[in-house]
Amino acid sequence: MSPYTGSHTSGLTGHPRSIADQIYELLKRDIIKGKIEPGHRLSEVEVANTFNASRTPVREAFRRLEQDGLAERLAQGGVRVIQLDEQTIKDLFDLRVTLEVQAIKLACERITSDEISLLKQVRVQAFELLKSTDIGNDFTLNLLFELNSEFHDIIYSSTRSKYLVKVLVNIRAVVLSLRSISIRLDSIREVWEEHSAIIDQLERRDVKHAVRLMSKHIARSAGQVLSFVRSQPLTDPGSTEQPSNREAGSREKDRR
């Protein structure tokens, strides 16, 4: 069963984005959300058939996924979703904490009252969802992930540092893909408690405590991802691993 099936083809349009842009964005979304899992081999033919497109825009989409660090080219040919080893994940989070700490320092200096208000609105929406009886369903979890991204986007924007933002955005997709496969409901609640405390410190412009909270936030995230990775069986780097039963079942449900 193809991991790319579902409602994707209905999402392709001829305007204003190119077909390559749309295929790239849809594949990126599914990788970040964990619907296409680490180690899965991406098939040009299968993706092209699914999206009713030629292989040229598919190749372009794959190339952009490689640039994002979400896919890698195999020595024997072909492309697969990135599958990071433990040391690389540690290095990635070490880099992230350095960048996030710099961002929070600049944000404490430069954030506006309007941006603080936006962060508070995001917080209200998140806590409302966390109180929902539907907290475990995919729709609610996706909304929480989107609010998480919005939280960080507002902070990044408040730094007024376009080069710092560019680097942070470049590594965020990989971090999000790692987080999506290891997240637990209890950890989502912890995430938003930490976010809430960070918002309070930003409003006070308390650099010391904001930095401490952000560092703790990233360290906990790294620990959770590493624990998940260590619990998984090792796979052959050249594997053409198929989607899990969970993923296949989800895709089948999407098609109905």
PDB file of C-alpha atoms in Angstrom:
ATOM      1  CA  MET A   1       0.000   0.000   0.000  1.00  0.00           C
ATOM      2  CA  SER A   2       1.346   3.430  -0.935  1.00  0.00           C
ATOM      3  CA  PRO A   3       2.123   5.747   1.996  1.00  0.00           C
ATOM      4  CA  TYR A   4       1.286   8.716  -0.217  1.00  0.00           C
ATOM      5  CA  THR A   5      -2.374   7.849  -0.853  1.00  0.00           C
ATOM      6  CA  GLY A   6      -5.293   9.669   0.660  1.00  0.00           C
ATOM      7  CA  SER A   7      -6.689  13.099  -0.103  1.00  0.00           C
ATOM      8  CA  HIS A   8      -3.451  14.463  -1.550  1.00  0.00           C
ATOM      9  CA  THR A   9      -4.405  14.425  -5.209  1.00  0.00           C
ATOM     10  CA  SER A  10      -7.427  16.605  -4.558  1.00  0.00           C
ATOM     11  CA  GLY A  11      -5.084  19.137  -2.950  1.00  0.00           C
ATOM     12  CA  LEU A  12      -3.065  19.710  -6.140  1.00  0.00           C
ATOM     13  CA  THR A  13      -4.020  22.743  -8.185  1.00  0.00           C
ATOM     14  CA  GLY A  14      -2.532  24.508 -11.166  1.00  0.00           C
ATOM     15  CA  HIS A  15      -2.387  27.927  -9.473  1.00  0.00           C
ATOM     16  CA  PRO A  16      -0.597  29.761  -7.963  1.00  0.00           C
ATOM     17  CA  ARG A  17       2.070  27.293  -6.733  1.00  0.00           C
ATOM     18  CA  SER A  18       3.864  24.899  -9.048  1.00  0.00           C
ATOM     19  CA  ILE A  19       3.146  21.168  -8.963  1.00  0.00           C
ATOM     20  CA  ALA A  20       6.651  20.612  -7.547  1.00  0.00           C
ATOM     21  CA  ASP A  21       5.919  23.098  -4.735  1.00  0.00           C
ATOM     22  CA  GLN A  22       2.675  21.347  -3.845  1.00  0.00           C
ATOM     23  CA  ILE A  23       4.156  17.832  -3.882  1.00  0.00           C
ATOM     24  CA  TYR A  24       7.078  19.047  -1.775  1.00  0.00           C
ATOM     25  CA  GLU A  25       4.823  20.721   0.789  1.00  0.00           C
ATOM     26  CA  LEU A  26       2.490  17.721   1.098  1.00  0.00           C
ATOM     27  CA  LEU A  27       5.354  15.237   1.475  1.00  0.00           C
ATOM     28  CA  LYS A  28       7.104  17.546   3.955  1.00  0.00           C
ATOM     29  CA  ARG A  29       3.916  17.815   6.007  1.00  0.00           C
ATOM     30  CA  ASP A  30       3.516  14.036   6.170  1.00  0.00           C
ATOM     31  CA  ILE A  31       7.179  13.499   7.105  1.00  0.00           C
ATOM     32  CA  ILE A  32       6.986  16.111   9.862  1.00  0.00           C
ATOM     33  CA  LYS A  33       3.769  14.565  11.208  1.00  0.00           C
ATOM     34  CA  GLY A  34       5.317  11.086  11.146  1.00  0.00           C
ATOM     35  CA  LYS A  35       2.885   9.712   8.556  1.00  0.00           C
ATOM     36  CA  ILE A  36       5.847   8.839   6.352  1.00  0.00           C
ATOM     37  CA  GLU A  37       8.288   7.311   8.789  1.00  0.00           C
ATOM     38  CA  PRO A  38      12.090   7.571   9.109  1.00  0.00           C
ATOM     39  CA  GLY A  39      13.880   5.146   6.800  1.00  0.00           C
ATOM     40  CA  HIS A  40      11.008   4.861   4.334  1.00  0.00           C
ATOM     41  CA  ARG A  41      12.227   4.848   0.742  1.00  0.00           C
ATOM     42  CA  LEU A  42      10.557   7.468  -1.463  1.00  0.00           C
ATOM     43  CA  SER A  43       9.539   6.153  -4.866  1.00  0.00           C
ATOM     44  CA  GLU A  44       9.507   8.598  -7.796  1.00  0.00           C
ATOM     45  CA  VAL A  45       7.112   6.406  -9.745  1.00  0.00           C
ATOM     46  CA  GLU A  46       4.741   5.854  -6.829  1.00  0.00           C
ATOM     47  CA  VAL A  47       4.633   9.525  -5.855  1.00  0.00           C
ATOM     48  CA  ALA A  48       4.178  10.606  -9.494  1.00  0.00           C
ATOM     49  CA  ASN A  49       1.291   8.161  -9.937  1.00  0.00           C
ATOM     50  CA  THR A  50      -0.338   9.224  -6.681  1.00  0.00           C
ATOM     51  CA  PHE A  51      -0.274  12.908  -7.602  1.00  0.00           C
ATOM     52  CA  ASN A  52      -1.005  12.280 -11.284  1.00  0.00           C
ATOM     53  CA  ALA A  53       2.180  14.174 -12.157  1.00  0.00           C
ATOM     54  CA  SER A  54       5.291  13.576 -14.216  1.00  0.00           C
ATOM     55  CA  ARG A  55       8.497  12.493 -12.510  1.00  0.00           C
ATOM     56  CA  THR A  56      10.197  15.877 -13.075  1.00  0.00           C
ATOM     57  CA  PRO A  57       8.323  17.786 -10.319  1.00  0.00           C
ATOM     58  CA  VAL A  58       8.681  14.747  -8.049  1.00  0.00           C
ATOM     59  CA  ARG A  59      12.476  14.847  -8.467  1.00  0.00           C
ATOM     60  CA  GLU A  60      12.416  18.562  -7.646  1.00  0.00           C
ATOM     61  CA  ALA A  61      10.317  17.884  -4.531  1.00  0.00           C
ATOM     62  CA  PHE A  62      12.765  15.174  -3.422  1.00  0.00           C
ATOM     63  CA  ARG A  63      15.704  17.540  -3.985  1.00  0.00           C
ATOM     64  CA  ARG A  64      14.103  20.149  -1.751  1.00  0.00           C
ATOM     65  CA  LEU A  65      13.408  17.571   0.957  1.00  0.00           C
ATOM     66  CA  GLU A  66      17.117  16.713   0.846  1.00  0.00           C
ATOM     67  CA  GLN A  67      17.990  20.400   1.224  1.00  0.00           C
ATOM     68  CA  ASP A  68      15.713  20.577   4.274  1.00  0.00           C
ATOM     69  CA  GLY A  69      17.488  17.618   5.842  1.00  0.00           C
ATOM     70  CA  LEU A  70      14.295  15.552   5.750  1.00  0.00           C
ATOM     71  CA  ALA A  71      15.502  13.081   3.105  1.00  0.00           C
ATOM     72  CA  GLU A  72      18.816  11.647   1.968  1.00  0.00           C
ATOM     73  CA  ARG A  73      20.127  10.091  -1.223  1.00  0.00           C
ATOM     74  CA  LEU A  74      21.174   6.448  -0.940  1.00  0.00           C
ATOM     75  CA  ALA A  75      24.530   5.220  -2.215  1.00  0.00           C
ATOM     76  CA  GLN A  76      22.814   2.507  -4.260  1.00  0.00           C
ATOM     77  CA  GLY A  77      20.379   5.020  -5.726  1.00  0.00           C
ATOM     78  CA  GLY A  78      17.062   6.448  -4.646  1.00  0.00           C
ATOM     79  CA  VAL A  79      15.964   8.674  -1.778  1.00  0.00           C
ATOM     80  CA  ARG A  80      14.668   7.852   1.677  1.00  0.00           C
ATOM     81  CA  VAL A  81      13.288   9.766   4.632  1.00  0.00           C
ATOM     82  CA  ILE A  82      16.173  10.722   6.903  1.00  0.00           C
ATOM     83  CA  GLN A  83      16.964   8.279   9.684  1.00  0.00           C
ATOM     84  CA  LEU A  84      19.298   9.930  12.179  1.00  0.00           C
ATOM     85  CA  ASP A  85      21.615   8.079  14.520  1.00  0.00           C
ATOM     86  CA  GLU A  86      21.832   8.907  18.211  1.00  0.00           C
ATOM     87  CA  GLN A  87      24.965  11.064  17.975  1.00  0.00           C
ATOM     88  CA  THR A  88      23.539  13.130  15.119  1.00  0.00           C
ATOM     89  CA  ILE A  89      20.364  13.741  17.113  1.00  0.00           C
ATOM     90  CA  LYS A  90      22.458  14.872  20.097  1.00  0.00           C
ATOM     91  CA  ASP A  91      24.422  17.220  17.846  1.00  0.00           C
ATOM     92  CA  LEU A  92      21.217  18.583  16.340  1.00  0.00           C
ATOM     93  CA  PHE A  93      19.707  19.398  19.727  1.00  0.00           C
ATOM     94  CA  ASP A  94      22.999  20.890  20.964  1.00  0.00           C
ATOM     95  CA  LEU A  95      22.856  23.245  17.985  1.00  0.00           C
ATOM     96  CA  ARG A  96      19.196  23.951  18.569  1.00  0.00           C
ATOM     97  CA  VAL A  97      19.627  24.912  22.215  1.00  0.00           C
ATOM     98  CA  THR A  98      22.414  27.352  21.286  1.00  0.00           C
ATOM     99  CA  LEU A  99      20.216  28.990  18.648  1.00  0.00           C
ATOM    100  CA  GLU A 100      17.046  29.014  20.767  1.00  0.00           C
ATOM    101  CA  VAL A 101      18.895  30.592  23.702  1.00  0.00           C
ATOM    102  CA  GLN A 102      20.211  33.347  21.442  1.00  0.00           C
ATOM    103  CA  ALA A 103      16.689  33.845  20.082  1.00  0.00           C
ATOM    104  CA  ILE A 104      15.159  34.134  23.558  1.00  0.00           C
ATOM    105  CA  LYS A 105      17.821  36.659  24.607  1.00  0.00           C
ATOM    106  CA  LEU A 106      17.048  38.860  21.608  1.00  0.00           C
ATOM    107  CA  ALA A 107      13.315  38.372  22.081  1.00  0.00           C
ATOM    108  CA  CYS A 108      13.517  39.635  25.663  1.00  0.00           C
ATOM    109  CA  GLU A 109      15.065  42.837  24.333  1.00  0.00           C
ATOM    110  CA  ARG A 110      12.982  43.322  21.191  1.00  0.00           C
ATOM    111  CA  ILE A 111       9.574  41.700  21.559  1.00  0.00           C
ATOM    112  CA  THR A 112       6.630  44.086  21.315  1.00  0.00           C
ATOM    113  CA  SER A 113       3.464  44.215  23.398  1.00  0.00           C
ATOM    114  CA  ASP A 114       1.506  43.099  20.326  1.00  0.00           C
ATOM    115  CA  GLU A 115       3.697  40.011  20.006  1.00  0.00           C
ATOM    116  CA  ILE A 116       3.249  39.240  23.700  1.00  0.00           C
ATOM    117  CA  SER A 117      -0.510  39.465  23.124  1.00  0.00           C
ATOM    118  CA  LEU A 118      -0.227  37.026  20.201  1.00  0.00           C
ATOM    119  CA  LEU A 119       1.698  34.569  22.381  1.00  0.00           C
ATOM    120  CA  LYS A 120      -0.993  34.820  25.053  1.00  0.00           C
ATOM    121  CA  GLN A 121      -3.692  34.131  22.469  1.00  0.00           C
ATOM    122  CA  VAL A 122      -1.803  31.041  21.330  1.00  0.00           C
ATOM    123  CA  ARG A 123      -1.519  29.929  24.956  1.00  0.00           C
ATOM    124  CA  VAL A 124      -5.274  30.307  25.513  1.00  0.00           C
ATOM    125  CA  GLN A 125      -6.046  28.251  22.410  1.00  0.00           C
ATOM    126  CA  ALA A 126      -3.607  25.518  23.442  1.00  0.00           C
ATOM    127  CA  PHE A 127      -4.960  25.170  26.972  1.00  0.00           C
ATOM    128  CA  GLU A 128      -8.514  25.054  25.650  1.00  0.00           C
ATOM    129  CA  LEU A 129      -7.523  22.149  23.402  1.00  0.00           C
ATOM    130  CA  LEU A 130      -5.730  20.426  26.280  1.00  0.00           C
ATOM    131  CA  LYS A 131      -8.990  20.476  28.259  1.00  0.00           C
ATOM    132  CA  SER A 132     -10.871  18.911  25.353  1.00  0.00           C
ATOM    133  CA  THR A 133     -12.248  15.394  25.605  1.00  0.00           C
ATOM    134  CA  ASP A 134     -10.913  14.868  22.059  1.00  0.00           C
ATOM    135  CA  ILE A 135      -7.304  15.475  23.082  1.00  0.00           C
ATOM    136  CA  GLY A 136      -6.152  12.108  21.749  1.00  0.00           C
ATOM    137  CA  ASN A 137      -7.490  12.401  18.223  1.00  0.00           C
ATOM    138  CA  ASP A 138      -5.321  13.323  15.250  1.00  0.00           C
ATOM    139  CA  PHE A 139      -7.176  16.559  14.472  1.00  0.00           C
ATOM    140  CA  THR A 140      -6.664  17.988  17.964  1.00  0.00           C
ATOM    141  CA  LEU A 141      -3.036  16.853  18.106  1.00  0.00           C
ATOM    142  CA  ASN A 142      -2.382  18.492  14.729  1.00  0.00           C
ATOM    143  CA  LEU A 143      -3.860  21.752  16.012  1.00  0.00           C
ATOM    144  CA  LEU A 144      -1.569  21.593  19.048  1.00  0.00           C
ATOM    145  CA  PHE A 145       1.447  20.993  16.811  1.00  0.00           C
ATOM    146  CA  GLU A 146       0.442  23.993  14.700  1.00  0.00           C
ATOM    147  CA  LEU A 147       0.117  26.161  17.806  1.00  0.00           C
ATOM    148  CA  ASN A 148       3.533  24.938  18.945  1.00  0.00           C
ATOM    149  CA  SER A 149       5.016  26.111  15.635  1.00  0.00           C
ATOM    150  CA  GLU A 150       3.176  29.427  15.942  1.00  0.00           C
ATOM    151  CA  PHE A 151       4.599  29.925  19.450  1.00  0.00           C
ATOM    152  CA  HIS A 152       8.155  29.509  18.196  1.00  0.00           C
ATOM    153  CA  ASP A 153       7.493  31.554  15.020  1.00  0.00           C
ATOM    154  CA  ILE A 154       6.366  34.553  17.054  1.00  0.00           C
ATOM    155  CA  ILE A 155       9.486  34.372  19.206  1.00  0.00           C
ATOM    156  CA  TYR A 156      11.739  33.992  16.164  1.00  0.00           C
ATOM    157  CA  SER A 157      10.089  36.952  14.439  1.00  0.00           C
ATOM    158  CA  SER A 158      10.450  39.093  17.560  1.00  0.00           C
ATOM    159  CA  THR A 159      14.260  38.760  17.423  1.00  0.00           C
ATOM    160  CA  ARG A 160      14.375  40.933  14.256  1.00  0.00           C
ATOM    161  CA  SER A 161      17.383  38.803  13.255  1.00  0.00           C
ATOM    162  CA  LYS A 162      16.680  37.429   9.781  1.00  0.00           C
ATOM    163  CA  TYR A 163      19.803  35.253   9.632  1.00  0.00           C
ATOM    164  CA  LEU A 164      19.139  33.668  13.014  1.00  0.00           C
ATOM    165  CA  VAL A 165      15.545  32.991  11.961  1.00  0.00           C
ATOM    166  CA  LYS A 166      16.705  31.428   8.691  1.00  0.00           C
ATOM    167  CA  VAL A 167      19.013  28.978  10.499  1.00  0.00           C
ATOM    168  CA  LEU A 168      16.363  28.114  13.100  1.00  0.00           C
ATOM    169  CA  VAL A 169      13.727  27.462  10.432  1.00  0.00           C
ATOM    170  CA  ASN A 170      16.162  25.274   8.489  1.00  0.00           C
ATOM    171  CA  ILE A 171      16.662  22.855  11.387  1.00  0.00           C
ATOM    172  CA  ARG A 172      13.103  23.037  12.750  1.00  0.00           C
ATOM    173  CA  ALA A 173      11.589  20.680  10.169  1.00  0.00           C
ATOM    174  CA  VAL A 174      13.983  17.899  11.179  1.00  0.00           C
ATOM    175  CA  VAL A 175      13.359  18.545  14.874  1.00  0.00           C
ATOM    176  CA  LEU A 176       9.585  18.491  14.345  1.00  0.00           C
ATOM    177  CA  SER A 177       9.755  15.189  12.481  1.00  0.00           C
ATOM    178  CA  LEU A 178      11.647  13.693  15.414  1.00  0.00           C
ATOM    179  CA  ARG A 179       9.208  15.136  17.948  1.00  0.00           C
ATOM    180  CA  SER A 180       6.118  13.919  16.084  1.00  0.00           C
ATOM    181  CA  ILE A 181       7.124  10.259  16.272  1.00  0.00           C
ATOM    182  CA  SER A 182       7.996  10.370  19.970  1.00  0.00           C
ATOM    183  CA  ILE A 183       5.346  12.646  21.458  1.00  0.00           C
ATOM    184  CA  ARG A 184       3.069  11.525  24.294  1.00  0.00           C
ATOM    185  CA  LEU A 185      -0.065  13.195  25.599  1.00  0.00           C
ATOM    186  CA  ASP A 186       1.471  13.854  29.006  1.00  0.00           C
ATOM    187  CA  SER A 187       4.501  15.454  27.355  1.00  0.00           C
ATOM    188  CA  ILE A 188       2.266  17.770  25.292  1.00  0.00           C
ATOM    189  CA  ARG A 189       0.833  19.129  28.523  1.00  0.00           C
ATOM    190  CA  GLU A 190       4.355  19.606  29.909  1.00  0.00           C
ATOM    191  CA  VAL A 191       5.371  21.411  26.719  1.00  0.00           C
ATOM    192  CA  TRP A 192       2.582  23.941  27.119  1.00  0.00           C
ATOM    193  CA  GLU A 193       3.273  24.474  30.806  1.00  0.00           C
ATOM    194  CA  GLU A 194       6.851  25.330  29.775  1.00  0.00           C
ATOM    195  CA  HIS A 195       5.632  27.552  26.937  1.00  0.00           C
ATOM    196  CA  SER A 196       3.367  29.393  29.358  1.00  0.00           C
ATOM    197  CA  ALA A 197       6.230  30.052  31.763  1.00  0.00           C
ATOM    198  CA  ILE A 198       8.436  31.305  28.905  1.00  0.00           C
ATOM    199  CA  ILE A 199       5.702  33.736  27.813  1.00  0.00           C
ATOM    200  CA  ASP A 200       5.525  35.121  31.359  1.00  0.00           C
ATOM    201  CA  GLN A 201       9.302  35.685  31.451  1.00  0.00           C
ATOM    202  CA  LEU A 202       9.257  37.333  28.016  1.00  0.00           C
ATOM    203  CA  GLU A 203       6.578  39.739  29.245  1.00  0.00           C
ATOM    204  CA  ARG A 204       8.789  40.574  32.240  1.00  0.00           C
ATOM    205  CA  ARG A 205      11.849  40.773  29.928  1.00  0.00           C
ATOM    206  CA  ASP A 206      13.652  38.555  32.414  1.00  0.00           C
ATOM    207  CA  VAL A 207      16.524  37.250  30.275  1.00  0.00           C
ATOM    208  CA  LYS A 208      18.075  35.023  32.949  1.00  0.00           C
ATOM    209  CA  HIS A 209      14.923  33.061  33.731  1.00  0.00           C
ATOM    210  CA  ALA A 210      13.727  32.974  30.117  1.00  0.00           C
ATOM    211  CA  VAL A 211      17.056  31.442  29.031  1.00  0.00           C
ATOM    212  CA  ARG A 212      16.922  28.888  31.829  1.00  0.00           C
ATOM    213  CA  LEU A 213      13.383  27.867  30.901  1.00  0.00           C
ATOM    214  CA  MET A 214      14.141  27.604  27.181  1.00  0.00           C
ATOM    215  CA  SER A 215      17.273  25.538  27.838  1.00  0.00           C
ATOM    216  CA  LYS A 216      15.284  23.179  30.063  1.00  0.00           C
ATOM    217  CA  HIS A 217      12.526  23.002  27.440  1.00  0.00           C
ATOM    218  CA  ILE A 218      14.921  21.948  24.651  1.00  0.00           C
ATOM    219  CA  ALA A 219      16.825  19.530  26.920  1.00  0.00           C
ATOM    220  CA  ARG A 220      13.619  17.736  27.885  1.00  0.00           C
ATOM    221  CA  SER A 221      12.592  17.508  24.240  1.00  0.00           C
ATOM    222  CA  ALA A 222      15.990  16.044  23.330  1.00  0.00           C
ATOM    223  CA  GLY A 223      15.780  13.498  26.138  1.00  0.00           C
ATOM    224  CA  GLN A 224      12.354  12.348  25.020  1.00  0.00           C
ATOM    225  CA  VAL A 225      13.443  11.923  21.399  1.00  0.00           C
ATOM    226  CA  LEU A 226      16.611  10.039  22.379  1.00  0.00           C
ATOM    227  CA  SER A 227      14.654   7.715  24.676  1.00  0.00           C
ATOM    228  CA  PHE A 228      12.306   6.914  21.822  1.00  0.00           C
ATOM    229  CA  VAL A 229      15.165   6.316  19.361  1.00  0.00           C
ATOM    230  CA  ARG A 230      16.931   3.972  21.808  1.00  0.00           C
ATOM    231  CA  SER A 231      13.727   1.958  22.185  1.00  0.00           C
ATOM    232  CA  GLN A 232      13.462   1.283  18.440  1.00  0.00           C
ATOM    233  CA  PRO A 233      15.012  -1.729  16.671  1.00  0.00           C
ATOM    234  CA  LEU A 234      17.990  -0.976  14.439  1.00  0.00           C
ATOM    235  CA  THR A 235      17.281  -1.064  10.701  1.00  0.00           C
ATOM    236  CA  ASP A 236      19.488  -1.646   7.690  1.00  0.00           C
ATOM    237  CA  PRO A 237      20.627   1.758   6.312  1.00  0.00           C
ATOM    238  CA  GLY A 238      19.729   0.566   2.809  1.00  0.00           C
ATOM    239  CA  SER A 239      16.336  -0.705   3.858  1.00  0.00           C
ATOM    240  CA  THR A 240      13.283   0.045   1.775  1.00  0.00           C
ATOM    241  CA  GLU A 241      11.158  -0.147   4.886  1.00  0.00           C
ATOM    242  CA  GLN A 242       7.443  -0.033   4.294  1.00  0.00           C
ATOM    243  CA  PRO A 243       5.021   2.034   6.367  1.00  0.00           C
ATOM    244  CA  SER A 244       3.970   0.604   9.698  1.00  0.00           C
ATOM    245  CA  ASN A 245       0.591  -0.991  10.314  1.00  0.00           C
ATOM    246  CA  ARG A 246      -0.404   2.152  12.192  1.00  0.00           C
ATOM    247  CA  GLU A 247       0.426   4.337   9.218  1.00  0.00           C
ATOM    248  CA  ALA A 248      -1.220   2.011   6.709  1.00  0.00           C
ATOM    249  CA  GLY A 249      -4.373   1.879   8.786  1.00  0.00           C
ATOM    250  CA  SER A 250      -4.448   5.646   9.077  1.00  0.00           C
ATOM    251  CA  ARG A 251      -4.046   6.013   5.306  1.00  0.00           C
ATOM    252  CA  GLU A 252      -6.826   3.525   4.647  1.00  0.00           C
ATOM    253  CA  LYS A 253      -9.100   5.466   6.975  1.00  0.00           C
ATOM    254  CA  ASP A 254      -8.206   8.738   5.207  1.00  0.00           C
ATOM    255  CA  ARG A 255      -9.316   7.316   1.858  1.00  0.00           C
ATOM    256  CA  ARG A 256     -12.798   6.394   3.047  1.00  0.00           C
TER     257      ARG A 256
END
